[in-house]
mmCIF file of C-alpha atoms and ligand atoms in Angstrom:
data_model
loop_
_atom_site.group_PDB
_atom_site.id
_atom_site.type_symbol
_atom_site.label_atom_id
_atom_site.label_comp_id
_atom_site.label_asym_id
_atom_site.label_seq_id
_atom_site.Cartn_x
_atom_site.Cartn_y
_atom_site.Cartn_z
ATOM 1 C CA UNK A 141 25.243 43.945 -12.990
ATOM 2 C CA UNK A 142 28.520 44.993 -10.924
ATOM 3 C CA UNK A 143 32.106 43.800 -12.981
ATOM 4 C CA UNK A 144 34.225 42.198 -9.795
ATOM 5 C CA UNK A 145 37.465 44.549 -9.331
ATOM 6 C CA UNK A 146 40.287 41.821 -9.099
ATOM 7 C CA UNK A 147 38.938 39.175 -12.234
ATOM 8 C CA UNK A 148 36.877 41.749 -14.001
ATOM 9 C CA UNK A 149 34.354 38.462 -14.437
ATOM 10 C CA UNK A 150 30.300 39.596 -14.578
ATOM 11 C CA UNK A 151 28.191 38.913 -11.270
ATOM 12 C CA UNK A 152 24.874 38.983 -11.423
ATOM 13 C CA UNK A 153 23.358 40.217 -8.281
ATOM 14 C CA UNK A 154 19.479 39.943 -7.432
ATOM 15 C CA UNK A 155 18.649 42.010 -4.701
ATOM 16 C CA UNK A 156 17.197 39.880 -2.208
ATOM 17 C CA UNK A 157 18.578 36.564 -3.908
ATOM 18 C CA UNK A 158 20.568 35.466 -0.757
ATOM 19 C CA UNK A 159 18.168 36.518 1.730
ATOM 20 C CA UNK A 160 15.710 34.549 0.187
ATOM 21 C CA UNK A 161 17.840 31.057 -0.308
ATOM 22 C CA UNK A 162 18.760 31.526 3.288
ATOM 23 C CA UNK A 163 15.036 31.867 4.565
ATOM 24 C CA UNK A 164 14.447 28.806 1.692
ATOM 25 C CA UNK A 165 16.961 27.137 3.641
ATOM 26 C CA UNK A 166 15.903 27.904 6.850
ATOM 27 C CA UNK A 167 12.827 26.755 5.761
ATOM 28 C CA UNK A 168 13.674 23.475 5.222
ATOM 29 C CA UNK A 169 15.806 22.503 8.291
ATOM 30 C CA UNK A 170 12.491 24.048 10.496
ATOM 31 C CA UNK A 171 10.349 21.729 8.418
ATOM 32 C CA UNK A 172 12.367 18.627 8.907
ATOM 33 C CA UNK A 173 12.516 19.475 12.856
ATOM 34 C CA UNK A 174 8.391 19.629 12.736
ATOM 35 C CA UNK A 175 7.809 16.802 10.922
ATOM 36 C CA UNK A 176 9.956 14.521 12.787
ATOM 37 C CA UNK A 177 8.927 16.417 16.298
ATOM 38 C CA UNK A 178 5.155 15.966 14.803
ATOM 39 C CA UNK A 179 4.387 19.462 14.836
ATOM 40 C CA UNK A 180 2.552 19.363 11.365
ATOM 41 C CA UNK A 181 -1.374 19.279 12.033
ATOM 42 C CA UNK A 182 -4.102 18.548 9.486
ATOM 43 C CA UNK A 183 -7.195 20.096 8.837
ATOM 44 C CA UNK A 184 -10.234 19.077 7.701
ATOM 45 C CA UNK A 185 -12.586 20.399 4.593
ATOM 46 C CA UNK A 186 -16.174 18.985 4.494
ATOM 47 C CA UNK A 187 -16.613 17.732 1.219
ATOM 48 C CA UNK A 188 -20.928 18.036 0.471
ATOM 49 C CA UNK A 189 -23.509 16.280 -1.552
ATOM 50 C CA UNK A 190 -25.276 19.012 -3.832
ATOM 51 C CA UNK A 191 -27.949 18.021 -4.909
ATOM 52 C CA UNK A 192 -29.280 16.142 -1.554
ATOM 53 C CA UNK A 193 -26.987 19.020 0.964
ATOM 54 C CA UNK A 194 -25.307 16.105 2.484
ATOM 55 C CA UNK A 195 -21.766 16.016 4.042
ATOM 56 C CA UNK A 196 -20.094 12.546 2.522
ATOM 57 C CA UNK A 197 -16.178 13.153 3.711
ATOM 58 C CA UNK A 198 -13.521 16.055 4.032
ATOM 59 C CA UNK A 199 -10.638 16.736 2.367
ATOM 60 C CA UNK A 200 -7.255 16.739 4.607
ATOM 61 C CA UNK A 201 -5.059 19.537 4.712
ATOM 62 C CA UNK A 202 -1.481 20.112 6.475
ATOM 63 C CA UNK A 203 -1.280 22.902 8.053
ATOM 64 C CA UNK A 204 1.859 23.981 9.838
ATOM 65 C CA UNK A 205 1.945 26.720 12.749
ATOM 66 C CA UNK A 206 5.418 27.631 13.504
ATOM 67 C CA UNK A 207 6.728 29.254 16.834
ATOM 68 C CA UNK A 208 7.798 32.415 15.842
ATOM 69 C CA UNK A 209 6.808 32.578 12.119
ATOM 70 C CA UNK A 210 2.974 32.058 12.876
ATOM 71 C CA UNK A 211 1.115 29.931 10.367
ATOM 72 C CA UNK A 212 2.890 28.917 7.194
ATOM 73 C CA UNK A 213 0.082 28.107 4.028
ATOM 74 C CA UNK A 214 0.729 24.572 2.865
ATOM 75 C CA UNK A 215 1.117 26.771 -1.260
ATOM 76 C CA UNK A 216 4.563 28.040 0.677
ATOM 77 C CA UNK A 217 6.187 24.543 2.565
ATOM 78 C CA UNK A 218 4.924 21.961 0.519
ATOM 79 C CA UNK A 219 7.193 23.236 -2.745
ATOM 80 C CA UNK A 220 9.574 23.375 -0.113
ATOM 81 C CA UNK A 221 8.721 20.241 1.036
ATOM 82 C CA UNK A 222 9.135 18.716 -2.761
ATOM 83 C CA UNK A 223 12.328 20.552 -3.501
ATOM 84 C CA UNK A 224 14.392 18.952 -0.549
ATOM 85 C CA UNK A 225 12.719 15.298 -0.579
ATOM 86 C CA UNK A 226 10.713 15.894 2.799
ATOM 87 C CA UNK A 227 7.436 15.361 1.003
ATOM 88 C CA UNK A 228 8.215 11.584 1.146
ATOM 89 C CA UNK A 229 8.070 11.829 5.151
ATOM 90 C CA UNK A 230 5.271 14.627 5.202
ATOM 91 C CA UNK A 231 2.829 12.573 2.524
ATOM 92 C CA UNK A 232 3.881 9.245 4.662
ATOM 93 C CA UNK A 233 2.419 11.333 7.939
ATOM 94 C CA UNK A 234 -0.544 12.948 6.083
ATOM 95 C CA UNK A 235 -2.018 9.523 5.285
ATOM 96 C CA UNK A 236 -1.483 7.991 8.381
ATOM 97 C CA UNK A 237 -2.342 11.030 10.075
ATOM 98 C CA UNK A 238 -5.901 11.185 8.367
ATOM 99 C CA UNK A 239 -6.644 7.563 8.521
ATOM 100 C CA UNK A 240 -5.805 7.712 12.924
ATOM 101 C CA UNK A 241 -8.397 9.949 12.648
ATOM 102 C CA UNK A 242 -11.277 8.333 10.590
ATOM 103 C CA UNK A 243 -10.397 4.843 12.954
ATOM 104 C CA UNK A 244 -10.613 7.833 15.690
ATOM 105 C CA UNK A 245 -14.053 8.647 14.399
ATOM 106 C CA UNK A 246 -15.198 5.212 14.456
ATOM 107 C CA UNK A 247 -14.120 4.448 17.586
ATOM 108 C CA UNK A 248 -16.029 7.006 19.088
ATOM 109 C CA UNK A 249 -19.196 6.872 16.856
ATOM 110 C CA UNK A 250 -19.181 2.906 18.102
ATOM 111 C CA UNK A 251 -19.658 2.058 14.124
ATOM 112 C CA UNK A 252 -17.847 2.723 10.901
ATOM 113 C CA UNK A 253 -18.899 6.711 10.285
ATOM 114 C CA UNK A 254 -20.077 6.618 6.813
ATOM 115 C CA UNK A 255 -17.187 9.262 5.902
ATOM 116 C CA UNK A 256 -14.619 9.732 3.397
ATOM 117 C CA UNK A 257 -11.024 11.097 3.712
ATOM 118 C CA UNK A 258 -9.488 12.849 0.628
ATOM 119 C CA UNK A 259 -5.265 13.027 0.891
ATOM 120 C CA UNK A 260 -2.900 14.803 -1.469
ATOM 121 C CA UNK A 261 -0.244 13.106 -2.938
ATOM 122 C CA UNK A 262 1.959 15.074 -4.392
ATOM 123 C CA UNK A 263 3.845 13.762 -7.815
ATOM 124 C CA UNK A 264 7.023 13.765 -6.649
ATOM 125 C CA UNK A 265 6.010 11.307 -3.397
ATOM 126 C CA UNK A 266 4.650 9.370 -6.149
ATOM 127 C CA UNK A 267 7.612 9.090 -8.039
ATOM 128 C CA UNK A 268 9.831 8.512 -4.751
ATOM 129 C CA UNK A 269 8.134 6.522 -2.819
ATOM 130 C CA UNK A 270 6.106 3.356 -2.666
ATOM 131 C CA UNK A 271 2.636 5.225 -2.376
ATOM 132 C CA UNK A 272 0.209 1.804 -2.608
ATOM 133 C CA UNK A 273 2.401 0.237 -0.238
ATOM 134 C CA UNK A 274 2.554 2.870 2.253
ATOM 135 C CA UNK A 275 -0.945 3.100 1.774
ATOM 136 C CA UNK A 276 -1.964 -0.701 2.144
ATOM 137 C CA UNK A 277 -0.302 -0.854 5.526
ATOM 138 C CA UNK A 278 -1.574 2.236 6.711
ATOM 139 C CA UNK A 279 -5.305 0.709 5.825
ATOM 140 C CA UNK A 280 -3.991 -2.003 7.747
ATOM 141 C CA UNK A 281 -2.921 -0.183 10.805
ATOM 142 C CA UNK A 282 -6.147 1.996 11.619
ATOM 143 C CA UNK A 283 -8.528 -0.918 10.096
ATOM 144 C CA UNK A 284 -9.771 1.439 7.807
ATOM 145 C CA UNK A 285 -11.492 -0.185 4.463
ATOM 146 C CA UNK A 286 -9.921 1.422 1.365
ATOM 147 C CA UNK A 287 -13.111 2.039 -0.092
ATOM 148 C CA UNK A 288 -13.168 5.445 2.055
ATOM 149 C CA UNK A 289 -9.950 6.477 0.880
ATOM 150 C CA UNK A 290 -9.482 9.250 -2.172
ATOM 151 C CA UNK A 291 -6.103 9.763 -3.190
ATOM 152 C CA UNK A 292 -6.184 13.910 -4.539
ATOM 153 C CA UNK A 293 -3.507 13.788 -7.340
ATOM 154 C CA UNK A 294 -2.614 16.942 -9.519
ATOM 155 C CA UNK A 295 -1.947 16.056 -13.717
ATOM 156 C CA UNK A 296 1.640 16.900 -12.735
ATOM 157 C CA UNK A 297 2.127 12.933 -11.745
ATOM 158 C CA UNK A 298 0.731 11.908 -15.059
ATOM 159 C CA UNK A 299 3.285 13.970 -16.916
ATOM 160 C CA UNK A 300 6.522 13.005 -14.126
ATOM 161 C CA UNK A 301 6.269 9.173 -14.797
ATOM 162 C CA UNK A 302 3.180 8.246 -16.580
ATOM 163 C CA UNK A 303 4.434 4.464 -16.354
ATOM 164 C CA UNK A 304 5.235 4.623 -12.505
ATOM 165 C CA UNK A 305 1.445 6.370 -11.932
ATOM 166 C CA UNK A 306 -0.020 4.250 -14.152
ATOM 167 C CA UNK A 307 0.921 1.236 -11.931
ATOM 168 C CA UNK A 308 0.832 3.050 -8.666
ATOM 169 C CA UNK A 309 -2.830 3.869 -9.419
ATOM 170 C CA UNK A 310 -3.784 0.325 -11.086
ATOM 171 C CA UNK A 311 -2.156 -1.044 -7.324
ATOM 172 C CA UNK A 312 -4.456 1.702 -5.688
ATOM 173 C CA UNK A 313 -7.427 0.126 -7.264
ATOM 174 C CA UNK A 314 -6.629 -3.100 -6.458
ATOM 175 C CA UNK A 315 -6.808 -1.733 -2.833
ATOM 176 C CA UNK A 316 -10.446 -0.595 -3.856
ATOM 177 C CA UNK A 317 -8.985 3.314 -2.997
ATOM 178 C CA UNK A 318 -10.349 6.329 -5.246
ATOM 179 C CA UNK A 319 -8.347 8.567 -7.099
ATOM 180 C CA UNK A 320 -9.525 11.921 -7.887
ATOM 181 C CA UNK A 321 -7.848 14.360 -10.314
ATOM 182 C CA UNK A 322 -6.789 17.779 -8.266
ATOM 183 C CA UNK A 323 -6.900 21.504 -9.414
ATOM 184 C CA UNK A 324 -8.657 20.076 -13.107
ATOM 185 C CA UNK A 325 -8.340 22.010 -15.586
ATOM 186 C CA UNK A 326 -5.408 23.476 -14.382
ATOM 187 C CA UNK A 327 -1.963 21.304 -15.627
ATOM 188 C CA UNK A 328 -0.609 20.720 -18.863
ATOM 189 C CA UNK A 329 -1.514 17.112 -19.749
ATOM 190 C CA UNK A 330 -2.847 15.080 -22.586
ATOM 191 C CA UNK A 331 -6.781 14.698 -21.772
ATOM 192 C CA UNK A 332 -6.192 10.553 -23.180
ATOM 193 C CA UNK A 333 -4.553 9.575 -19.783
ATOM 194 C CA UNK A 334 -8.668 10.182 -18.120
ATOM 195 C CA UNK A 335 -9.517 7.150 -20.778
ATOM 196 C CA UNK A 336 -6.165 5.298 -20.270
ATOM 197 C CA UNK A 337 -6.218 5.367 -16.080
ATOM 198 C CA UNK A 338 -8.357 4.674 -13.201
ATOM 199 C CA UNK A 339 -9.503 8.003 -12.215
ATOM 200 C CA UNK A 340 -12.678 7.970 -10.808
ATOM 201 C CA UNK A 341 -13.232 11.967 -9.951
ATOM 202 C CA UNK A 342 -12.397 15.096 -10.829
ATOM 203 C CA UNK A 343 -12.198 18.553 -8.797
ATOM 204 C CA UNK A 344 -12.752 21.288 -10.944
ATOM 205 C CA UNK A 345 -10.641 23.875 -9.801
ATOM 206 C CA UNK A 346 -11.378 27.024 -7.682
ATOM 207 C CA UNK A 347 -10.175 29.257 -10.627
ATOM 208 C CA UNK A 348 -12.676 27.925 -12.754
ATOM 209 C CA UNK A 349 -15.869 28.028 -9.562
ATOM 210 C CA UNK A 350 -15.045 31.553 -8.281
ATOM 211 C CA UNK A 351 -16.956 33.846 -9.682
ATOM 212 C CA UNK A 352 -18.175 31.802 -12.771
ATOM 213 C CA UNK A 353 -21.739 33.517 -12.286
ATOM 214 C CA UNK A 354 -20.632 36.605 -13.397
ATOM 215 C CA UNK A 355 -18.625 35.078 -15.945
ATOM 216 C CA UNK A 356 -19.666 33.227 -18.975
ATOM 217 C CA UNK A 357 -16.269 32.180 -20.287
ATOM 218 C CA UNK A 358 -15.792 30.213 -17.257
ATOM 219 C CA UNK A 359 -19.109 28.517 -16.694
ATOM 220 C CA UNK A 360 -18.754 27.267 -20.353
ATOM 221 C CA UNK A 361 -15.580 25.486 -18.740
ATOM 222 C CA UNK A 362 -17.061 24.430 -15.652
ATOM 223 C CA UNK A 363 -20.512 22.967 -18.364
ATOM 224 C CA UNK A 364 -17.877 21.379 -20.418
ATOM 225 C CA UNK A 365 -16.075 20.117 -17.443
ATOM 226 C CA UNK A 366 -18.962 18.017 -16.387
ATOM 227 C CA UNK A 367 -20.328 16.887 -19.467
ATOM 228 C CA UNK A 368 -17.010 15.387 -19.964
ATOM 229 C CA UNK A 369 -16.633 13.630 -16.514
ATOM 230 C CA UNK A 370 -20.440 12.344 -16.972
ATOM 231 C CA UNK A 371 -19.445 10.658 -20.490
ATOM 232 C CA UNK A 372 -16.300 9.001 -19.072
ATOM 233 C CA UNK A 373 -18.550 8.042 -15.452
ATOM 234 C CA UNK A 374 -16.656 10.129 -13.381
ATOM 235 C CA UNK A 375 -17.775 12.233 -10.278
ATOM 236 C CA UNK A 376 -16.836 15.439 -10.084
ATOM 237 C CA UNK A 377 -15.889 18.029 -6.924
ATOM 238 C CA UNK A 378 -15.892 21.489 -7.501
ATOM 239 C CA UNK A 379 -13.857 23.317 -5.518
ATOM 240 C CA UNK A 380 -14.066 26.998 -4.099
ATOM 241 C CA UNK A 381 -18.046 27.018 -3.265
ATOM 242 C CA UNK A 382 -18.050 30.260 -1.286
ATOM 243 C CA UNK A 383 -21.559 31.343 -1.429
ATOM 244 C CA UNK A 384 -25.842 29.250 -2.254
ATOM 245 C CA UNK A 385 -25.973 30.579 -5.377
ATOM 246 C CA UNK A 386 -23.155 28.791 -6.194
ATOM 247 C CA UNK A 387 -24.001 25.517 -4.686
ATOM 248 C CA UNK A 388 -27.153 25.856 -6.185
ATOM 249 C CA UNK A 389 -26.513 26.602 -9.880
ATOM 250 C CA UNK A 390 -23.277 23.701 -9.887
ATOM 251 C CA UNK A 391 -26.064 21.244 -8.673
ATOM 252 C CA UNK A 392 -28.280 22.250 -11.114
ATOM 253 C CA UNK A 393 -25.627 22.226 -13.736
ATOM 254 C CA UNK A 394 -25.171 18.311 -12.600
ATOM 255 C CA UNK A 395 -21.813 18.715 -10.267
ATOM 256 C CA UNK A 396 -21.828 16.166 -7.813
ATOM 257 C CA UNK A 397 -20.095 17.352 -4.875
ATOM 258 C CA UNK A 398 -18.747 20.946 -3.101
ATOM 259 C CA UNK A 399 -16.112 22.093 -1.252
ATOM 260 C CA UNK A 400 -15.506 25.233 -0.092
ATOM 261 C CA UNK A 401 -16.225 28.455 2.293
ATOM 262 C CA UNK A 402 -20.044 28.364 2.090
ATOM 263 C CA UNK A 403 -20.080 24.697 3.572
ATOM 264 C CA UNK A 404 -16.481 25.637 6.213
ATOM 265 C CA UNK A 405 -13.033 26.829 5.741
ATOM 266 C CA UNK A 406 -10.875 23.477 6.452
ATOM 267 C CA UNK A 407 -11.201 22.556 10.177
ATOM 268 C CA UNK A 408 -8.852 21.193 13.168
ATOM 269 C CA UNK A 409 -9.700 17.914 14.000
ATOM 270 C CA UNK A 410 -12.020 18.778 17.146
ATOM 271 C CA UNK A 411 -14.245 21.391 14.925
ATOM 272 C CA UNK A 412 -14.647 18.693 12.208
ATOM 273 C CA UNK A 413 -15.740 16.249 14.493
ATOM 274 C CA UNK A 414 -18.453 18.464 15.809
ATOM 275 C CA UNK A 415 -19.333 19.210 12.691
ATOM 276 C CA UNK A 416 -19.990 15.662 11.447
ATOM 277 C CA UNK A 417 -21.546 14.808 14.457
ATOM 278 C CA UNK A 418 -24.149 17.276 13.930
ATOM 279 C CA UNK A 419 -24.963 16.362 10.394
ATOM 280 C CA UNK A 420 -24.747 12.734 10.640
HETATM 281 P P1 C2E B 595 -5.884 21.773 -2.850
HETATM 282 O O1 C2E B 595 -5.655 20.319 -2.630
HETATM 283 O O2 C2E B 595 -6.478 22.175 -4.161
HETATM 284 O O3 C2E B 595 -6.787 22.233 -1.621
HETATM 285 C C1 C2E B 595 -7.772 23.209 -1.695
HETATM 286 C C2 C2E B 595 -7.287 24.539 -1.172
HETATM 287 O O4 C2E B 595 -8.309 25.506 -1.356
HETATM 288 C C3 C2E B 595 -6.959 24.545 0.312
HETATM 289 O O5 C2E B 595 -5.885 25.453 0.520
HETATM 290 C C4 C2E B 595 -8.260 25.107 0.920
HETATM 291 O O6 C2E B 595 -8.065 25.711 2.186
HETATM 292 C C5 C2E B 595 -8.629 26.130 -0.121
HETATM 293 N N1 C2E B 595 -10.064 26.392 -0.129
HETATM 294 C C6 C2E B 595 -11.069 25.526 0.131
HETATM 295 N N2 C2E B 595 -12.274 26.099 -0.032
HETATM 296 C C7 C2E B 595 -12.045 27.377 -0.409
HETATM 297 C C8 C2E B 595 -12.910 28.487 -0.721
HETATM 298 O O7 C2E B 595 -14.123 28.394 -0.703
HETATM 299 N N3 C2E B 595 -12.296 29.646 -1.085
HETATM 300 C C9 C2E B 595 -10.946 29.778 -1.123
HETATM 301 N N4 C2E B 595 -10.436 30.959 -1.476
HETATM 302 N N5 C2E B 595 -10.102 28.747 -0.830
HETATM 303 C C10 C2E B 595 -10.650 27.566 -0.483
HETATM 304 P P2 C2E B 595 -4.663 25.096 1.455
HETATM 305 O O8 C2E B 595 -5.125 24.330 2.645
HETATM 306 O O9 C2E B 595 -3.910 26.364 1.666
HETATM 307 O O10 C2E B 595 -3.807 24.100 0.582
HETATM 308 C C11 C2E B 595 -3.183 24.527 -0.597
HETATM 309 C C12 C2E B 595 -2.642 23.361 -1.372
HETATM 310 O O11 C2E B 595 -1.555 22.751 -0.680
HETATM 311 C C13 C2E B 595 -3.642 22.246 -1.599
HETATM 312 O O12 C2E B 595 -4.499 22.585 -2.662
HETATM 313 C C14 C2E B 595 -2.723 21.094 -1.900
HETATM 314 O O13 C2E B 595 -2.326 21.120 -3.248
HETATM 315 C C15 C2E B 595 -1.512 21.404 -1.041
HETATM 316 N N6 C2E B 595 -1.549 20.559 0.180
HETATM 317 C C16 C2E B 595 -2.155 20.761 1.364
HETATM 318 N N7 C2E B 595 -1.938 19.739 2.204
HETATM 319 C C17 C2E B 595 -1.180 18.838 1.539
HETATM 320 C C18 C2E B 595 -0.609 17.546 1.869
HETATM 321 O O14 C2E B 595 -0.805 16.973 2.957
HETATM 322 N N8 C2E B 595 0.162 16.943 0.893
HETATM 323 C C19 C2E B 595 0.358 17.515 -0.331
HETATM 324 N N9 C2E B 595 1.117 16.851 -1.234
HETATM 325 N N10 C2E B 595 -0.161 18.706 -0.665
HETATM 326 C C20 C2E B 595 -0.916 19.368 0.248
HETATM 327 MG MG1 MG B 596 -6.587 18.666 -2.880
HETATM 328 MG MG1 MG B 597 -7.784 21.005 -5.144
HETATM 329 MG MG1 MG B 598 -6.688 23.798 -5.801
#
């Protein structure tokens, strides 16, 4: 606290509080410059089978590598991203990005690749933009069937505009695209909306996967997790499967699907190609 010499008013002064709205603001103006120069990249998480060890899709994830900053994690630009409207433009290239490369994948395969892409949308895209639309014309563009398409939402868009999601998802499933909930377990919504909308999976989140063997607190939450999604006829992705004994025990608890470091880290586009190629 510092009183200012000449108006004797109160400042508050953070250390550190400008620096860091400038590099916020930095920030920003880079990310606009790589997402309209297309230097935003995605990566691609295999998404497994448990119980028959079988890779069904991946999961796409941005990843931006800046010139003299090095890699920036998606946890640090996408709030960025949110905060100054650029997640509109960044979700828009995400989807089409991911679907260019299932067609991709197709193309070269000679046949539709029985894969699956995962996107994120994040809530405020949802709120912003026209998310089925955007969608319906990018299934249009890259001759993708919508059927292949999961749409990763967090509980956050339930509790933005439950109305506007509510819609936005019943248009989704008119386009026969998934929806899975992201990060379960996590957000601070009403269970009701998992009776109320079409949800048809839920990833259980990494918080609640790491290290759950050596704690019983959390595989009660994981157990509970998936008894729930098996009464409501939902499949379920649990996220953060770093090592076999955690593969094995989720797919002998009754988890559907895996994600995570034991199966690969998220992969550029060339490495996930080789990988489905030698599983499929
Ligand atoms: P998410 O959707 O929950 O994605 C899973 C995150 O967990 C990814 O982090 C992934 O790299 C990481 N992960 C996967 N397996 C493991 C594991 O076994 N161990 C550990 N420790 N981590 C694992 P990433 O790529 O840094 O992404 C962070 C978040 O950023 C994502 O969380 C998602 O919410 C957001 N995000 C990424 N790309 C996009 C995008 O295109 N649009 C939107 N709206 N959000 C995105
Ligand atoms: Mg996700
Ligand atoms: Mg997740
Ligand atoms: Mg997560």
């Amino acid at each position: 606290l510092k009183r200012a010499k000449s108006t004797g008013r109160v400042e508050v002064h953070h250390p550190g509080e400008a620096a860091c709205a400038r590099y916020k603001l930095d920030l920003e103006t880079e990310l606009r410059r790589a997402i309209d120069q297309g230097d935003l990249r995605l990566a691609y998480q295999p998404i497994v089978d448990l119980a028959a060890n079988r890779l069904t899709g991946f999961e796409a994830l941005a990843r931006w590598t800046h010139a003299t900053r090095g890699v920036i994690d998606p946890g640090e630009f996408i709030p960025v991203a949110e905060e100054a409207g650029l997640i509109v433009p960044l979700g828009r290239w995400a989807l089409d990005s991911a679907l260019a490369t299932l067609a991709k994948w197709d193309a070269l395969a000679g046949a539709t690749v029985p894969l699956t892409m995962n996107v994120n949308v994040s809530a405020i895209q949802l709120a912003r933009d026209d998310v089925p639309g955007v969608i319906a014309a990018a299934l249009a563009t890259h001759g993708i069937d919508g059927s292949r398409l999961t749409i990763e939402l967090t509980e956050s868009a339930i509790v933005q505009d439950p109305e506007r999601t509510t819609k936005a998802l019943q248009a989704l499933k008119a386009l026969n695209v998934k929806v899975a909930m992201d990060d379960f377990g996590t957000g601070y919504s009403s269970l009701s909306y998992l009776r109320r909308l079409p949800i048809d999976s839920l990833k259980i989140d990494r918080s609640f996967v790491s290290g759950m063997l050596q704690d019983r607190d959390k595989v009660a939450i994981v157990r509970a997790v998936l008894s729930l999604a098996d009464a409501l006829g939902k499949t379920t992705t649990a996220e953060g499967v770093e090592t076999i004994e955690l593969s094995q025990t989720l797919a002998a608890l009754g988890c559907s699907h895996g994600q995570g470091y034991f199966y690969a880290a998220p992969l550029a586009a060339d490495a996930a190609r080789e990988y489905w190629q030698a599983r499929i």
